Amino acid sequence: MKKFEKLTSRVVPLPIENIDTDQIIPARFLKATTREGFGDNLFRDWRFDSNNQPKADFVLNDPKYSGEILVAGKNFGCGSSREHAAWAIQDYGFKVVVSSFFADIFKGNALNNGVLPITVSEEFLEKIFAQVFANPEAQFEVDLEAQTITILATGESFEFEINPYKKSCLLNGYDDIDFILSHKKEIENFEQTRPFSFYR
Amino acid sequence: MGKTLVEKIWDAHVVKREEGFPDILYIDTHLIHEVTSPQAFDGLRKRGIPVFRPKQTIATADHNVPTLNQHLPIREELSRYQVDMLTKNTKEFGIELYGLGHPFQGIVHVIGPELGITLPGKTIVCGDSHTSTHGAFGAIAFGIGTSQVEQVFATQCLLQSKPKTMKIEVNGELKKGVGAKDIILYIISKITAAGGTGYFVEYAGSAIRSLSMEGRMTVCNMSIEMGARGGLIAPDETTFEYIKGREFAPKGEKWDEALAYWKTLYSDEDAQFDKVLTFDAADIEPMITYGTNPGMGIGVTQSIPPTSEQPESEQPSYKKALEYMGFTDGESLLGKKVDYVFIGSCTNSRLEDLRQVATFVKGKRKADDVEVWVVPGSKQVEAQARAEGIDKIFEEAGFQLREPGCSACLGMNEDKIPAGKYCISTSNRNFEGRQGPNARTMLASPLTAAAAAITGKVVDVREYI
């Protein structure tokens, strides 16, 4: 996994609640057996019509907006556990997703792929939307070390929470498997001392 | 202070707990399927490591398989490649596969319980969010992403923070025509599609206790639809009765040892839940969804809540959902024309569901312009349905009994609902495009779906039984 560096970027606003992973990447695109290329079908059915033509009114097709930060309404990533949703977001070029609320599995999947999910208050989310709709060129700064996201034009900042372990994984580019593998002895010991023979 | 059931099982599986880190949680059983596993196997190859405990992983092909002519090679190239890849990977890494053609093949959340692999007190994971189904047996069961599938392959463990706990009690007696599916759709409609996020839910109360194991699985299955990673029910005689004698269930002395332990699996009376919700079974009527998330559900006789009653910030999304569905504020769904009926999925494809539908439709015929697909949850369900003559009842009713798989629940194979068409579905998700691009899904119970198949429209099933 790549190290997560401090980021200054414009944002792509998607002010819709309950965006489920079927919207992020529809099931019919889950047939690939590698992790690459899912970005082409990110938000497929919102982005393209049934003739595969871009829908002009969808934000990813709107030249006004671009950036490495996706900002969405609450309960982002609900539904299926498909990690393909996180892969699609990353493959498209997003490094950060901001919402006022994330579904658990998506949040974990994003973190495991070096994409930072930032949970902000409803109020701060509204501020971000207001800022970007007023000025699509507005710049935002994400500082993982300091755990802040800042609207650079106004200097308003939000301090977000992140599990300290996951934070260090992102900052250093480590993954969970490296960590657990370093505890293999303890796992074997656990197996040998467990009383429940009927589970084996 | 006493412990909740979740805490008891969780704590019994913690390999290591360290301040500032998630727990290292031991996983008893890992279920895998063709869609979310290939990249995890690739990861092992890249690291040059084996599957740590291959005997604790069971594989099946379900998401991407055709439900007609399963004896023939899969026609769609990408699907065939993905299913072949599972065969190749499981062989290479020494994992048992119940693939196409195997008598144990079926939807991963149907076969685990029916084979006696799903047991009380276990930790069970799968790269599928409906893994919560297995919680019906008093297990900690939850869905994981592919990176975590790789973690479990590599270490038989997961790094996981202990969840908060919520108790949802449903007390009293269910009314006629109301079942497990209606209970869970009702709960989600009350607490919203995000109301359970961050929690593991324990379902309790007399209405939950009265359910069969199949019904309990339906309830736990949809825990994820309120955002809860898992949902479980303390095991009791109904649970033990269901498990006893199944293929891989403990036998002899091991059974006695298991039973003694399983009887300790309940939340202590003084256990503290982070949240407790209570519902009255008598308030629940047959449910149906009208929107594009499972929280958008109503009793079938009620009307669609107006946009103006929604929180202001959510009104645009709410309006978008109604537009997608072709419905309007305040409208009743009764009498709405239905084009497709899908009876299947890990929510409602078990023998009990098929029996219930068969009892209802026996001697009746489907409405002319409705297409009805019944997709059994497993080869064993299919075989038993045929043995009981359920296939004949369906044939006479004009229902298609297909072969097992996830099918039109997610439309990964060719079982898709066409754009703009209405489908009453016994599955778990009514998301935009879930059953096919621009398909319109109304979630309901098997009984409500059966009544729609016969009448060709949304009806109150209570008037037909």
XYZ file of C-alpha atoms in Angstrom, chain B:
465
model
C -21.470 -7.129 35.500
C -22.853 -9.750 33.129
C -21.993 -10.051 29.481
C -24.080 -9.809 26.356
C -24.087 -12.793 24.021
C -21.944 -10.869 21.545
C -19.380 -10.140 24.260
C -19.299 -13.779 25.393
C -18.567 -15.085 21.913
C -16.268 -12.218 20.976
C -14.149 -12.513 24.108
C -13.796 -16.269 23.596
C -12.167 -15.546 20.227
C -9.738 -12.770 21.101
C -6.198 -13.937 20.376
C -4.716 -10.646 21.439
C -6.099 -7.405 22.798
C -3.834 -4.392 22.982
C -4.622 -0.786 23.805
C -4.815 1.369 20.674
C -5.183 -1.617 18.344
C -8.194 -3.523 17.055
C -8.538 -7.024 18.569
C -6.986 -9.958 16.780
C -10.113 -12.061 16.458
C -9.933 -15.775 15.699
C -12.251 -16.967 12.922
C -13.688 -20.475 13.193
C -15.258 -20.705 9.773
C -14.548 -18.858 6.550
C -17.017 -19.174 3.697
C -15.966 -18.061 0.244
C -17.494 -17.693 -3.218
C -16.291 -16.870 -6.710
C -16.797 -13.089 -6.747
C -14.924 -11.745 -3.724
C -12.127 -14.322 -3.445
C -9.934 -14.274 -6.603
C -8.026 -11.107 -5.681
C -7.422 -12.529 -2.191
C -5.907 -15.722 -3.612
C -3.756 -13.519 -5.848
C -2.588 -11.652 -2.772
C -1.408 -14.915 -1.190
C 0.516 -15.769 -4.329
C 2.174 -12.367 -4.337
C 3.214 -12.836 -0.711
C 4.212 -16.428 -1.370
C 2.190 -17.792 1.563
C -0.353 -20.646 1.863
C -3.858 -20.634 3.314
C -3.083 -21.025 7.029
C -6.014 -23.317 7.932
C -7.550 -24.556 4.669
C -9.872 -26.984 6.474
C -11.697 -24.054 8.076
C -12.672 -22.589 4.720
C -15.566 -23.831 2.587
C -16.205 -22.627 -0.955
C -19.240 -22.592 -3.224
C -20.195 -20.935 -6.502
C -23.392 -18.919 -6.197
C -23.273 -15.230 -7.172
C -22.421 -15.582 -10.794
C -23.889 -18.929 -11.828
C -26.755 -19.446 -14.273
C -29.996 -20.796 -12.817
C -30.889 -22.742 -15.946
C -28.911 -25.642 -17.429
C -26.251 -25.752 -14.762
C -25.020 -29.041 -16.221
C -23.810 -27.171 -19.335
C -20.697 -24.981 -19.468
C -21.469 -21.395 -18.399
C -22.176 -19.455 -21.584
C -21.074 -16.002 -20.475
C -17.310 -15.892 -20.802
C -16.391 -13.669 -17.840
C -18.701 -15.578 -15.513
C -17.286 -18.885 -16.638
C -13.758 -17.601 -16.121
C -14.572 -16.419 -12.605
C -16.192 -19.719 -11.616
C -13.309 -21.694 -13.173
C -10.889 -19.518 -11.250
C -12.565 -20.564 -7.987
C -12.117 -24.209 -8.928
C -8.467 -23.627 -9.751
C -7.768 -21.563 -6.623
C -9.479 -23.924 -4.185
C -7.584 -26.853 -5.682
C -4.254 -25.061 -5.473
C -4.769 -23.980 -1.858
C -6.456 -27.177 -0.607
C -9.965 -25.825 0.072
C -13.164 -27.874 -0.140
C -15.400 -26.632 -2.969
C -19.088 -27.319 -3.416
C -19.187 -26.079 -6.973
C -21.726 -26.432 -9.756
C -22.942 -29.995 -10.015
C -22.094 -30.831 -6.394
C -25.101 -31.943 -4.313
C -24.135 -29.408 -1.594
C -23.853 -26.410 -3.962
C -26.011 -23.409 -3.219
C -26.122 -19.887 -1.862
C -23.313 -19.649 0.664
C -25.666 -18.521 3.460
C -28.092 -21.331 2.773
C -25.596 -24.180 2.648
C -23.637 -23.277 5.798
C -26.645 -23.809 8.056
C -28.130 -26.742 6.170
C -24.835 -28.653 6.314
C -24.373 -28.086 10.043
C -21.285 -25.932 9.412
C -22.964 -22.933 11.030
C -23.007 -23.539 14.785
C -23.726 -21.519 17.941
C -20.744 -19.768 19.468
C -18.693 -19.721 16.289
C -17.131 -16.772 14.531
C -18.026 -16.945 10.849
C -17.009 -14.561 8.077
C -17.490 -14.388 4.335
C -16.826 -11.832 1.639
C -20.513 -11.071 1.509
C -22.505 -8.658 3.635
C -25.353 -11.118 4.229
C -23.079 -13.317 6.309
C -25.118 -11.888 9.185
C -27.604 -14.671 8.305
C -25.598 -17.185 10.339
C -26.186 -15.132 13.475
C -29.567 -16.865 13.694
C -27.711 -19.734 15.380
C -26.105 -17.569 18.041
C -22.871 -17.088 16.112
C -20.886 -13.929 15.464
C -21.111 -13.745 11.704
C -20.349 -10.795 9.494
C -19.396 -9.752 5.994
C -15.872 -8.704 5.054
C -14.067 -7.182 2.089
C -11.574 -8.990 -0.093
C -8.496 -7.657 1.736
C -9.963 -9.230 4.856
C -10.660 -12.472 2.987
C -6.935 -12.499 2.305
C -6.253 -11.786 6.002
C -8.325 -14.779 7.064
C -6.675 -16.980 4.450
C -3.257 -15.926 5.719
C -3.870 -16.022 9.462
C -7.358 -17.418 10.284
C -7.785 -14.113 12.116
C -9.126 -10.628 11.541
C -8.155 -7.311 13.015
C -11.453 -6.034 14.279
C -12.630 -3.543 16.861
C -15.289 -4.831 19.224
C -18.662 -3.496 18.065
C -21.253 -1.751 20.174
C -24.272 -3.873 21.048
C -27.947 -3.240 20.470
C -30.877 -5.340 21.644
C -34.021 -5.331 19.534
C -36.967 -6.961 21.227
C -40.111 -7.901 19.362
C -42.764 -9.014 21.793
C -46.203 -10.506 21.411
C -47.848 -12.593 18.744
C -47.557 -12.073 15.020
C -50.792 -11.568 13.145
C -52.030 -13.909 10.457
C -50.127 -13.458 7.166
C -47.221 -11.724 8.892
C -43.832 -13.459 9.037
C -40.128 -13.045 9.654
C -39.587 -10.941 6.533
C -42.270 -8.509 7.632
C -40.669 -8.229 11.085
C -37.298 -7.247 9.701
C -38.674 -4.903 7.021
C -40.749 -3.270 9.756
C -37.752 -2.803 12.056
C -35.640 -1.314 9.255
C -38.467 1.032 8.245
C -38.535 2.285 11.849
C -34.809 2.718 12.443
C -33.698 3.505 8.842
C -31.066 1.926 6.618
C -28.328 3.413 8.807
C -29.913 2.909 12.234
C -27.797 -0.096 13.155
C -24.423 1.068 11.862
C -21.619 0.420 14.335
C -23.650 -2.187 16.240
C -24.090 -5.885 16.490
C -27.766 -6.546 17.083
C -29.228 -9.222 19.306
C -32.847 -9.993 18.426
C -34.972 -11.109 21.339
C -38.544 -11.219 22.584
C -41.376 -13.706 22.228
C -42.095 -12.981 18.557
C -38.473 -13.745 17.653
C -38.437 -16.873 19.849
C -41.550 -18.149 18.084
C -39.785 -18.143 14.700
C -38.384 -21.262 13.055
C -34.661 -21.313 12.228
C -35.526 -20.331 8.660
C -37.438 -17.309 9.931
C -34.628 -16.357 12.277
C -32.183 -16.534 9.372
C -34.409 -14.169 7.374
C -34.354 -11.670 10.244
C -30.583 -11.874 10.870
C -29.887 -11.822 7.127
C -31.186 -8.279 6.776
C -29.308 -6.857 9.796
C -26.889 -5.316 7.320
C -29.793 -3.466 5.675
C -29.999 -1.282 8.779
C -26.233 -0.930 8.729
C -25.521 -3.460 11.489
C -22.538 -5.605 10.677
C -24.168 -8.577 12.330
C -27.319 -9.730 14.060
C -27.795 -12.755 16.244
C -30.301 -14.698 18.292
C -29.448 -16.713 21.393
C -29.640 -20.444 20.614
C -32.456 -22.491 22.134
C -34.188 -25.847 21.628
C -35.348 -24.735 18.156
C -31.705 -24.150 17.233
C -30.408 -27.422 18.673
C -33.220 -29.388 17.054
C -32.355 -27.877 13.652
C -28.630 -28.644 13.918
C -28.812 -32.172 15.310
C -27.925 -34.829 12.771
C -26.820 -32.474 9.980
C -23.880 -33.495 7.791
C -21.075 -31.712 9.657
C -22.754 -31.119 13.029
C -20.938 -32.525 16.075
C -21.963 -36.090 16.862
C -21.853 -38.401 19.895
C -19.741 -37.120 22.766
C -18.858 -34.008 20.833
C -22.546 -33.220 20.508
C -23.014 -33.472 24.275
C -19.985 -31.296 24.891
C -21.210 -28.764 22.349
C -24.736 -28.687 23.724
C -23.508 -28.074 27.263
C -21.531 -25.079 26.010
C -24.247 -23.763 23.703
C -26.680 -23.643 26.611
C -24.465 -20.995 28.207
C -24.801 -18.755 25.152
C -27.266 -16.046 26.130
C -26.997 -12.465 27.329
C -26.796 -12.342 31.117
C -29.712 -10.644 32.809
C -27.563 -7.772 34.028
C -25.706 -7.378 30.736
C -25.590 -3.815 29.425
C -26.451 -3.089 25.813
C -25.412 0.216 24.280
C -28.929 0.587 22.933
C -32.260 -1.218 23.433
C -35.294 -0.978 21.145
C -38.654 -2.635 21.711
C -41.398 -3.337 19.202
C -44.848 -4.888 19.458
C -45.506 -7.752 17.038
C -49.176 -6.780 16.882
C -48.241 -3.503 15.145
C -46.681 -5.313 12.192
C -48.615 -5.935 8.990
C -47.395 -7.424 5.716
C -44.651 -5.050 4.587
C -43.565 -3.734 1.211
C -40.900 -1.259 0.128
C -41.637 1.723 -2.094
C -38.184 3.303 -2.456
C -34.570 2.550 -3.209
C -33.237 1.548 0.180
C -34.634 -1.119 2.489
C -35.582 1.492 5.093
C -38.218 2.832 2.707
C -40.885 0.325 3.682
C -44.537 0.547 4.724
C -47.338 -1.732 5.801
C -49.053 -2.816 2.604
C -52.247 -0.917 3.463
C -50.409 2.314 4.234
C -49.550 5.073 1.814
C -46.164 6.444 0.802
C -45.017 9.058 3.326
C -44.916 12.518 1.709
C -41.571 14.128 0.877
C -42.440 17.100 3.081
C -42.334 14.834 6.150
C -38.682 13.916 5.495
C -35.803 15.884 7.030
C -35.111 18.815 4.708
C -31.572 17.798 3.803
C -32.805 14.350 2.753
C -35.707 15.512 0.596
C -33.779 15.589 -2.712
C -32.638 11.963 -2.269
C -36.134 10.917 -1.200
C -37.674 12.569 -4.252
C -35.080 10.969 -6.496
C -35.992 7.559 -5.060
C -39.727 8.039 -5.698
C -39.052 9.260 -9.234
C -36.912 6.213 -9.904
C -39.713 3.969 -8.679
C -42.401 5.901 -10.576
C -44.349 6.528 -7.372
C -45.713 9.716 -5.844
C -46.189 11.173 -2.379
C -49.109 9.761 -0.440
C -49.840 7.042 -2.967
C -51.002 3.541 -1.949
C -49.231 0.584 -3.537
C -52.312 -1.638 -3.384
C -53.407 -2.540 -6.895
C -50.096 -1.538 -8.530
C -49.299 -3.751 -11.472
C -46.407 -6.170 -11.040
C -44.343 -7.478 -13.988
C -41.984 -9.911 -12.287
C -42.011 -11.947 -9.101
C -38.702 -13.237 -7.750
C -38.782 -15.768 -4.944
C -35.235 -16.549 -3.901
C -31.987 -15.115 -2.422
C -30.202 -15.778 0.869
C -33.122 -14.025 2.576
C -35.975 -16.265 1.417
C -35.030 -19.328 -0.631
C -35.143 -22.052 1.970
C -37.425 -25.039 1.998
C -39.826 -23.394 4.430
C -40.200 -20.425 2.062
C -40.888 -22.682 -0.911
C -43.346 -24.768 1.108
C -45.196 -21.658 2.222
C -45.450 -20.366 -1.320
C -46.513 -23.791 -2.620
C -49.259 -24.104 -0.005
C -50.568 -20.695 -1.048
C -50.494 -21.242 -4.816
C -51.624 -24.862 -4.913
C -54.410 -25.149 -7.465
C -54.012 -21.522 -8.550
C -52.504 -20.042 -11.671
C -50.282 -16.996 -12.025
C -51.631 -13.856 -13.683
C -50.997 -13.892 -17.437
C -48.597 -10.997 -17.756
C -46.411 -11.799 -14.763
C -43.139 -13.672 -15.008
C -42.437 -15.746 -11.888
C -39.011 -17.125 -10.984
C -38.510 -19.369 -7.987
C -34.820 -19.920 -7.325
C -34.082 -22.407 -4.539
C -31.242 -21.619 -2.152
C -29.373 -24.860 -2.678
C -29.299 -28.191 -4.471
C -30.577 -29.784 -1.274
C -33.527 -27.374 -1.100
C -34.249 -28.027 -4.764
C -34.076 -31.808 -4.327
C -36.349 -31.748 -1.296
C -38.836 -29.455 -3.055
C -39.015 -31.915 -5.927
C -39.364 -34.851 -3.533
C -42.356 -33.129 -1.942
C -44.019 -32.385 -5.275
C -43.562 -28.638 -4.887
C -42.118 -28.514 -8.403
C -45.450 -29.828 -9.777
C -47.435 -27.206 -7.890
C -45.219 -24.483 -9.313
C -45.415 -25.918 -12.809
C -49.207 -25.941 -12.694
C -49.187 -22.390 -11.405
C -46.932 -21.258 -14.249
C -43.977 -20.543 -11.938
C -40.468 -21.388 -13.160
C -38.527 -23.449 -10.631
C -34.876 -22.834 -11.439
C -31.526 -24.062 -10.148
C -29.736 -22.588 -7.105
C -27.846 -19.323 -7.034
C -28.081 -15.668 -6.045
C -29.839 -14.959 -9.332
C -32.024 -11.858 -9.667
C -31.228 -10.656 -6.161
C -28.235 -8.877 -7.635
C -28.539 -9.632 -11.338
C -24.930 -10.665 -11.806
C -25.896 -13.557 -14.030
C -28.466 -13.271 -16.817
C -31.431 -13.210 -14.395
C -32.129 -9.501 -14.681
C -35.333 -7.524 -14.405
C -35.727 -5.305 -17.505
C -35.540 -1.514 -17.254
C -38.653 0.159 -15.888
C -40.349 -3.111 -14.902
C -41.714 -3.731 -11.417
C -40.554 -6.763 -9.496
C -41.871 -7.990 -6.187
C -38.845 -9.669 -4.743
C -38.243 -11.732 -1.619
C -34.610 -10.602 -1.674
C -32.962 -8.012 0.551
C -32.095 -4.918 -1.489
C -34.175 -2.499 -3.509
C -31.270 -0.291 -4.545
C -31.401 1.457 -7.922
C -30.433 -1.014 -10.616
C -29.856 -3.825 -8.150
C -31.922 -6.335 -10.126
C -30.854 -4.905 -13.483
C -30.297 -1.394 -14.875
C -33.381 0.732 -14.101
C -35.301 -2.226 -12.681
C -37.794 -1.318 -9.952
C -37.771 -3.563 -6.894
C -40.392 -3.885 -4.181
C -39.199 -6.060 -1.308
C -41.739 -8.257 0.415
C -42.314 -11.616 2.087
C -42.688 -14.884 0.160
C -46.436 -14.836 0.890
C -46.905 -11.295 -0.422
C -44.797 -12.192 -3.458
C -46.905 -15.295 -4.086
C -50.109 -13.279 -3.871
C -48.680 -10.783 -6.369
C -47.819 -13.630 -8.723
C -51.397 -14.905 -8.668
C -53.147 -11.531 -8.925
C -50.587 -9.653 -11.017
C -50.598 -6.751 -8.601
C -49.679 -5.612 -5.120
C -52.307 -6.960 -2.731
C -52.823 -7.450 0.970
C -52.148 -11.172 1.265
C -54.332 -11.369 4.370
C -57.372 -11.082 2.126
C -56.357 -14.258 0.307
C -55.640 -16.632 3.189
